[in-house]
Short mmCIF file of C-alpha atoms in Angstrom, two decimals:
data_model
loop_
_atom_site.label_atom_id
_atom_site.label_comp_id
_atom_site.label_asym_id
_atom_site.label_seq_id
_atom_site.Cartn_x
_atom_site.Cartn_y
_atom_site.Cartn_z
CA UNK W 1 -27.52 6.88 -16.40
CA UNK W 2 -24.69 6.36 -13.70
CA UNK W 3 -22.29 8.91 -14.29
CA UNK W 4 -19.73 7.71 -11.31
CA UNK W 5 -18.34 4.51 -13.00
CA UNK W 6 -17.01 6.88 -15.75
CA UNK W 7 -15.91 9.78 -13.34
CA UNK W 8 -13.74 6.62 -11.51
CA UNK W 9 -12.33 5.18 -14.81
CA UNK W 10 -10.96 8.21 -16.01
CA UNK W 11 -8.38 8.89 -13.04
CA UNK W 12 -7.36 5.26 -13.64
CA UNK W 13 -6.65 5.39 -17.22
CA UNK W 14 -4.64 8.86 -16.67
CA UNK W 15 -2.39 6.78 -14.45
CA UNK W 16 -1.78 3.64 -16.90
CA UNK W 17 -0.64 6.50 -19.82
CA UNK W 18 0.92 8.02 -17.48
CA UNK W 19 2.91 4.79 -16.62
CA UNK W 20 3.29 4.31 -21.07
CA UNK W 21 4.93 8.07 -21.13
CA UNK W 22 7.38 6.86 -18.36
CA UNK W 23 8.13 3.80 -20.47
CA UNK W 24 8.63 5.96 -23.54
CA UNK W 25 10.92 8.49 -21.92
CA UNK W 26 13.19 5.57 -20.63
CA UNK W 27 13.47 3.98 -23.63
CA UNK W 28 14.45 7.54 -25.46
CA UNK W 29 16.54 7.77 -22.51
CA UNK W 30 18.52 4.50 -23.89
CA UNK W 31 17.41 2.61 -20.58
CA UNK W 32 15.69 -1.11 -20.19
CA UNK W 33 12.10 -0.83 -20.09
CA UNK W 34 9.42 -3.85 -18.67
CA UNK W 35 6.77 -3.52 -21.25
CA UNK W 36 5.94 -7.28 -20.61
CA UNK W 37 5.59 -6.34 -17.00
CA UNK W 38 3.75 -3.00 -18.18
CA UNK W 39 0.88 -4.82 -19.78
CA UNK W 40 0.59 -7.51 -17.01
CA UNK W 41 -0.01 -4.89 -14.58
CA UNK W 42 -2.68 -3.26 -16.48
CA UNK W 43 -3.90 -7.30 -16.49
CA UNK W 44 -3.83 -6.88 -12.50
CA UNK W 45 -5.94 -3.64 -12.60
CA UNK W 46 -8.32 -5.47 -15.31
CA UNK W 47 -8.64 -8.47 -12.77
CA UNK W 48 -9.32 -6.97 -9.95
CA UNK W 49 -12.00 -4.12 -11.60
CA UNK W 50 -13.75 -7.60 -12.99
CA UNK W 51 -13.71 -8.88 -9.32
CA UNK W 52 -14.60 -5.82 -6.92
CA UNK W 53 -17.47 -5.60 -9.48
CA UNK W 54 -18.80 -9.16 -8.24
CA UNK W 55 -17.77 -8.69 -4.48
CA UNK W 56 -18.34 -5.26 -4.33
CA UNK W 57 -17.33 -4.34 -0.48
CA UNK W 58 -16.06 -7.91 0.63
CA UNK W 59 -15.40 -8.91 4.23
CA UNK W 60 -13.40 -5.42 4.82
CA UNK W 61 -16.93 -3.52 4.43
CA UNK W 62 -18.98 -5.72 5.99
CA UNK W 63 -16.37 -5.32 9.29
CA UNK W 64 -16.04 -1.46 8.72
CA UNK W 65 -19.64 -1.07 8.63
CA UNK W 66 -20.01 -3.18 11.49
CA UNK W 67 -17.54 -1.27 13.53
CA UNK W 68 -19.40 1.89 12.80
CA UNK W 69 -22.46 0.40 14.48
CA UNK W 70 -20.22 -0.04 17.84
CA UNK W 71 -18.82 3.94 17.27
CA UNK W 72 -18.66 5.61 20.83
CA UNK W 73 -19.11 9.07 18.47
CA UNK W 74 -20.25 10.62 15.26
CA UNK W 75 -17.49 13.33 13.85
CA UNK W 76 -19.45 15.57 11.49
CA UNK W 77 -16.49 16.72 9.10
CA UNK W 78 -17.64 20.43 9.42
CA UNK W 79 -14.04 21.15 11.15
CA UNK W 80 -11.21 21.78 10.04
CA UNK W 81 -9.24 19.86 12.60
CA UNK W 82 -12.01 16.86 12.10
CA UNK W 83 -10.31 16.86 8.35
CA UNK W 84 -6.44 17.13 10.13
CA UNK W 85 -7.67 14.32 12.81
CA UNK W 86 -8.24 12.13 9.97
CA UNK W 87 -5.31 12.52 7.94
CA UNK W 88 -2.83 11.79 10.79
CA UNK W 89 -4.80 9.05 12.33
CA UNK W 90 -5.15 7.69 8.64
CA UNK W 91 -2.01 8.14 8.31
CA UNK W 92 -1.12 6.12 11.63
CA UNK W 93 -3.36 3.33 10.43
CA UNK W 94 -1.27 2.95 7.16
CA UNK W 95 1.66 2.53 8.90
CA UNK W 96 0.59 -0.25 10.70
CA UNK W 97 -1.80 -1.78 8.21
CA UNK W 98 1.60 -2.34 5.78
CA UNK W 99 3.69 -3.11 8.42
CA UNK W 100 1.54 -5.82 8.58
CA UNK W 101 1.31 -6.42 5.04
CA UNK W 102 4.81 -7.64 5.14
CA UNK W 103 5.30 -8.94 8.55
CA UNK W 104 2.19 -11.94 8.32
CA UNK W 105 1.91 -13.78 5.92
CA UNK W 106 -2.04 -13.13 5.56
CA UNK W 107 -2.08 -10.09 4.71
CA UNK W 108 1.25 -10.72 2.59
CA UNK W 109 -0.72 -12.73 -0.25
CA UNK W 110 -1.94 -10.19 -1.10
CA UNK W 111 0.44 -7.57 -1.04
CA UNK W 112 2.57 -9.45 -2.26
CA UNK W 113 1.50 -9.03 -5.56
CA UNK W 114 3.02 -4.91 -5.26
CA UNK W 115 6.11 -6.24 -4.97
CA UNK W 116 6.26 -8.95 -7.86
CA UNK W 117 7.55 -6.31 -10.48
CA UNK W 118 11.02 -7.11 -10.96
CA UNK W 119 11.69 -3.15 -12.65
CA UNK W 120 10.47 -0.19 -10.52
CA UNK W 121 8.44 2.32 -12.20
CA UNK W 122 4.85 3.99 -12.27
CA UNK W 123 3.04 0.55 -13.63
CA UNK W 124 4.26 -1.06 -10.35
CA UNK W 125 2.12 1.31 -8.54
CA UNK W 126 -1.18 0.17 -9.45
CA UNK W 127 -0.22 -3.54 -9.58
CA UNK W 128 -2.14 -4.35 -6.20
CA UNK W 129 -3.53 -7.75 -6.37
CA UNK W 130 -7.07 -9.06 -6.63
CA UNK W 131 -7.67 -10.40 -3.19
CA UNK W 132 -7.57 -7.44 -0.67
CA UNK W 133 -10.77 -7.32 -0.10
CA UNK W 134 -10.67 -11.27 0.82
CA UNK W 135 -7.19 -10.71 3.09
CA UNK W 136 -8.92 -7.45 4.72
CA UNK W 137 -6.06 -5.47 5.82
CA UNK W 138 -7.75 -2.67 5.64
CA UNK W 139 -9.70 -3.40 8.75
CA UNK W 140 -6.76 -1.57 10.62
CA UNK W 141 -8.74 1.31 9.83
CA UNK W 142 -11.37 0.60 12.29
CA UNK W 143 -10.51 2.46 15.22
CA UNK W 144 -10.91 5.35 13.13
CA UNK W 145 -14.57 4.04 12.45
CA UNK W 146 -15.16 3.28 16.16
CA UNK W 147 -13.88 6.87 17.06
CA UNK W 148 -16.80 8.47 14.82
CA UNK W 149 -15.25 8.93 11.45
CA UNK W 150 -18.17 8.11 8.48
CA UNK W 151 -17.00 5.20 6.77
CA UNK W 152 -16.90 6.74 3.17
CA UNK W 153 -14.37 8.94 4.63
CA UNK W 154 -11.65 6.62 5.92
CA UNK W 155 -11.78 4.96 2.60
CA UNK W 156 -11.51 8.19 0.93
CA UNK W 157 -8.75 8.83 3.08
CA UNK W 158 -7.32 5.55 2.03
CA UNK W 159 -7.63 6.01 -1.86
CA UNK W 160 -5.74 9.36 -1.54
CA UNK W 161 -2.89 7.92 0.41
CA UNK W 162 -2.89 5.64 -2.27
CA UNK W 163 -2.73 8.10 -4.93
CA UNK W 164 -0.42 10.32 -3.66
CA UNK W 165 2.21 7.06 -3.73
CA UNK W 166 1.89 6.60 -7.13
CA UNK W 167 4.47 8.98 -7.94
CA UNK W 168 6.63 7.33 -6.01
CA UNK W 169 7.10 4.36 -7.76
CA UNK W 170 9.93 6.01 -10.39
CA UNK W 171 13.73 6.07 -10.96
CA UNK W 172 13.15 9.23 -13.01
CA UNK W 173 12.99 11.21 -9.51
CA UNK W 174 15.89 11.64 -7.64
CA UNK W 175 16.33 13.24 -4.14
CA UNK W 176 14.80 16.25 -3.13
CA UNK W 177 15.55 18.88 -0.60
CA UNK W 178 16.26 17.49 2.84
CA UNK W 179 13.07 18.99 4.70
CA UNK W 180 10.41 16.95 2.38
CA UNK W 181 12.83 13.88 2.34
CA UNK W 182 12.64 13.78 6.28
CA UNK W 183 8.98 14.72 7.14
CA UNK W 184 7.24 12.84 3.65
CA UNK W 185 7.40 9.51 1.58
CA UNK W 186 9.67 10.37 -1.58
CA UNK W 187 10.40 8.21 -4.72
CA UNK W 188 13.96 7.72 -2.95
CA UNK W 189 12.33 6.17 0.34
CA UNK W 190 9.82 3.85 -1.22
CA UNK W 191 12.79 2.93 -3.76
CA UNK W 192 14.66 1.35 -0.67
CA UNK W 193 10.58 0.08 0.45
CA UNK W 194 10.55 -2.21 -2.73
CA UNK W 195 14.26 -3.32 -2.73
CA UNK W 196 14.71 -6.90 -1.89
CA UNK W 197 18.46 -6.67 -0.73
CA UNK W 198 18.59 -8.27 2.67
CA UNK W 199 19.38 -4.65 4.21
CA UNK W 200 16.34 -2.88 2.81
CA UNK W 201 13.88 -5.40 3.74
CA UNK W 202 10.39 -4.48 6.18
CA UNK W 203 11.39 -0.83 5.94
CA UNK W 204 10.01 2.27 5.48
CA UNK W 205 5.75 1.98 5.76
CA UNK W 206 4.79 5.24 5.79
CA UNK W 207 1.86 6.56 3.00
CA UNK W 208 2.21 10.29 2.88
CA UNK W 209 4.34 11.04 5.70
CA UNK W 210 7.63 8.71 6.59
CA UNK W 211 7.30 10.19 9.89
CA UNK W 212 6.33 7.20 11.76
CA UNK W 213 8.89 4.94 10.50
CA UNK W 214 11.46 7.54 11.89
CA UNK W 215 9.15 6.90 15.45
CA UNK W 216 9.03 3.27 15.41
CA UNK W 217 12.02 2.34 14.08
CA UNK W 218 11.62 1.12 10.61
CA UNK W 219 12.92 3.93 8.23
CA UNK W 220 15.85 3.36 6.07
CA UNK W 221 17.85 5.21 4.11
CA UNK W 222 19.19 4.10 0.58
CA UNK W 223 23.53 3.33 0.96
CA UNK W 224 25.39 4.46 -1.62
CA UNK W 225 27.42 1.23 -1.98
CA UNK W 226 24.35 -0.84 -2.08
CA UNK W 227 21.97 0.10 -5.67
CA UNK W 228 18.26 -1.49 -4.97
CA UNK W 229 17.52 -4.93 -6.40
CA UNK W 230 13.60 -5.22 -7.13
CA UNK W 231 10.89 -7.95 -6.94
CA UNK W 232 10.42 -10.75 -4.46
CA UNK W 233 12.78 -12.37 -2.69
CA UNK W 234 12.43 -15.63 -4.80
CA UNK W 235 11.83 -13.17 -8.03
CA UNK W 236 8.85 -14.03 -9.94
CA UNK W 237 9.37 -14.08 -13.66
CA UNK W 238 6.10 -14.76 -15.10
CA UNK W 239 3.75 -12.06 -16.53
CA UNK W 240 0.12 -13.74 -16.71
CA UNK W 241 -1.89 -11.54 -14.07
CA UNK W 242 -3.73 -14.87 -12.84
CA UNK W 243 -0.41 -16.72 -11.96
CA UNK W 244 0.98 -13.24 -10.38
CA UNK W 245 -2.32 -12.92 -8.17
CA UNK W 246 -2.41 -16.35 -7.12
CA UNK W 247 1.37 -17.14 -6.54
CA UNK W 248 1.40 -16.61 -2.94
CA UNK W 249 -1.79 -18.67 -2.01
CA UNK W 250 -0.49 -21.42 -4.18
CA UNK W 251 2.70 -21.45 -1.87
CA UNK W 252 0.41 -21.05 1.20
CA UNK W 253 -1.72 -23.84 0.67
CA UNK W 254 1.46 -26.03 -0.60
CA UNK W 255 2.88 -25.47 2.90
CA UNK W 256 -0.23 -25.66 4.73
CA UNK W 257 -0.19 -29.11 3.26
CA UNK W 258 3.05 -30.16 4.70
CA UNK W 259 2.33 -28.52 8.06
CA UNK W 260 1.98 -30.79 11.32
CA UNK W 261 -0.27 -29.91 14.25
CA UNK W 262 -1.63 -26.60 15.18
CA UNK W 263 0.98 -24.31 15.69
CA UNK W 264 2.73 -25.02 12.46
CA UNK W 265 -0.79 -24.44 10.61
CA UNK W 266 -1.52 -21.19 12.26
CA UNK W 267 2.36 -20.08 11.69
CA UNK W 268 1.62 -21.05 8.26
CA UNK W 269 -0.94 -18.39 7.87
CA UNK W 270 -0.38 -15.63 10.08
CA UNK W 271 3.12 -16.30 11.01
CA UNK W 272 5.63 -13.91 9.07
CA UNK W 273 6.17 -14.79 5.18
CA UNK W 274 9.01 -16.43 5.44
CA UNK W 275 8.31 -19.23 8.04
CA UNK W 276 7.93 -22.59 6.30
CA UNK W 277 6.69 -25.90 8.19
CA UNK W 278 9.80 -28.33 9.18
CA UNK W 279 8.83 -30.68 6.61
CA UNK W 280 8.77 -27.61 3.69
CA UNK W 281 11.94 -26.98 5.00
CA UNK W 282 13.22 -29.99 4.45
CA UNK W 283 11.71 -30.37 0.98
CA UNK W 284 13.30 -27.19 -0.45
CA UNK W 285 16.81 -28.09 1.23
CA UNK W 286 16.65 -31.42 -0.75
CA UNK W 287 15.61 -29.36 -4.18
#
């Protein structure tokens, strides 16, 4: 019997009552809760268990795997600072694997679907889309591979990152004492991440640490005369998991349609999200 499909449910389901006892405490608390939008991210993690069963690693660990065949090196894990190496460079891959996330439009399908809750609270967190594996952003972890790190590792790496942000994703924590707020990713600074006011966008990357925003440039803080507004951009009200995993690709394709010539086409696709061909443009000024 395969006792490891059980042992990786379990953390899962913790999180989605987790995520209910949020909800709950809300409600007591006489605020608006998203139940609608609770259930149809628990469709998204449904979805995407039914899919990563049929596609199993996908293109991203084919190319990891691949990578690891090119390493120049073969890091053992039996040192400390092998385990420290790989947090910070995992770390350093996150930032840039999200930055691109939002910044082409690729990688945006899917991510995309993280951001389509229009209320901001501990379902959002797990609401991650079924076609990562297809987009595979997470082949910005491959100089990690190439540099000797074991590929179950930088995955590893990656699901605790992931983890460790689900807290994040409340209004139920507030600030917290100035040291953590400027060396790690807090509930306040990924608040600001998923706000779609025209100030907060394509800000604030980081995983674990918010370190590297403060490096590169890209770390915001929340104004106090400006509250976060949630969701997309163009907000997407529907709650059937299929039509919030597909959304984005729909709109792809639609403009991929109307584009003309080769650099509108490859624009289209790995240009930033919000470039449209000349004749979309037109269409949705006439609308």
């Amino acid at each position: 019997m395969d006792f490891s499909r059980p042992l990786l449910l379990f953390p899962g389901l913790l999180l989605v009552l987790i995520a209910a006892i949020e909800g709950w405490v809300l409600v007591r608390r006489g605020r608006d809760y998203d139940w609608k939008g609770y259930w149809a991210s628990l469709g998204d993690v449904l979805g995407r268990g039914a899919l990563n069963l049929v596609v199993q690693g996908g293109l991203t660990g084919a190319m990891l795997y691949g990578i690891w065949n090119l390493r120049v090196a073969t890091i053992g894990m039996d040192r400390w600072w092998h385990w420290a190496l790989l947090f910070v460079g995992q770390e350093f891959c996150y930032y840039w694997m999200h930055r691109a996330d939002h910044r082409i439009r690729w990688f945006w399908l899917n991510h995309s679907v993280h951001h389509s809750s229009n209320q901001y609270n501990l379902s959002a967190a797990y609401r991650l889309g079924w076609t990562g594996k297809l987009t595979g952003a997470a082949i910005f972890f491959g100089p990690l591979v190439w540099m000797g790190f074991p590929v179950p590792y930088v995955v590893g790496a990656l699901a605790m990152n992931l983890l460790y942000q689900f807290w994040l994703h409340t209004e139920l924590i507030g600030k917290l004492p100035r040291p953590i707020e400027f060396l790690f990713n807090t509930p306040a600074h990924h608040r600001v991440h998923h706000a779609s006011n025209p100030d907060y966008i394509d800000c604030n990357y980081g995983g674990v640490l918010i370190l590297f925003d403060r490096l590169f440039g890209t770390f915001r803080d929340q104004r106090a005369d400006e509250p976060p507004r949630y969701g997309l951009v163009e907000p997407l009200r529907s709650y059937n998991p299929l039509r919030i995993a597909s959304h984005a690709w729909v709109g792809m394709f639609h403009d991929l349609r109307l584009a003309r010539g080769w650099r509108e086409t490859w624009l289209t696709v790995f240009g930033p999200p919000e470039y449209k061909p000349a004749a979309a443009k037109k269409l949705h000024i006439s609308c």
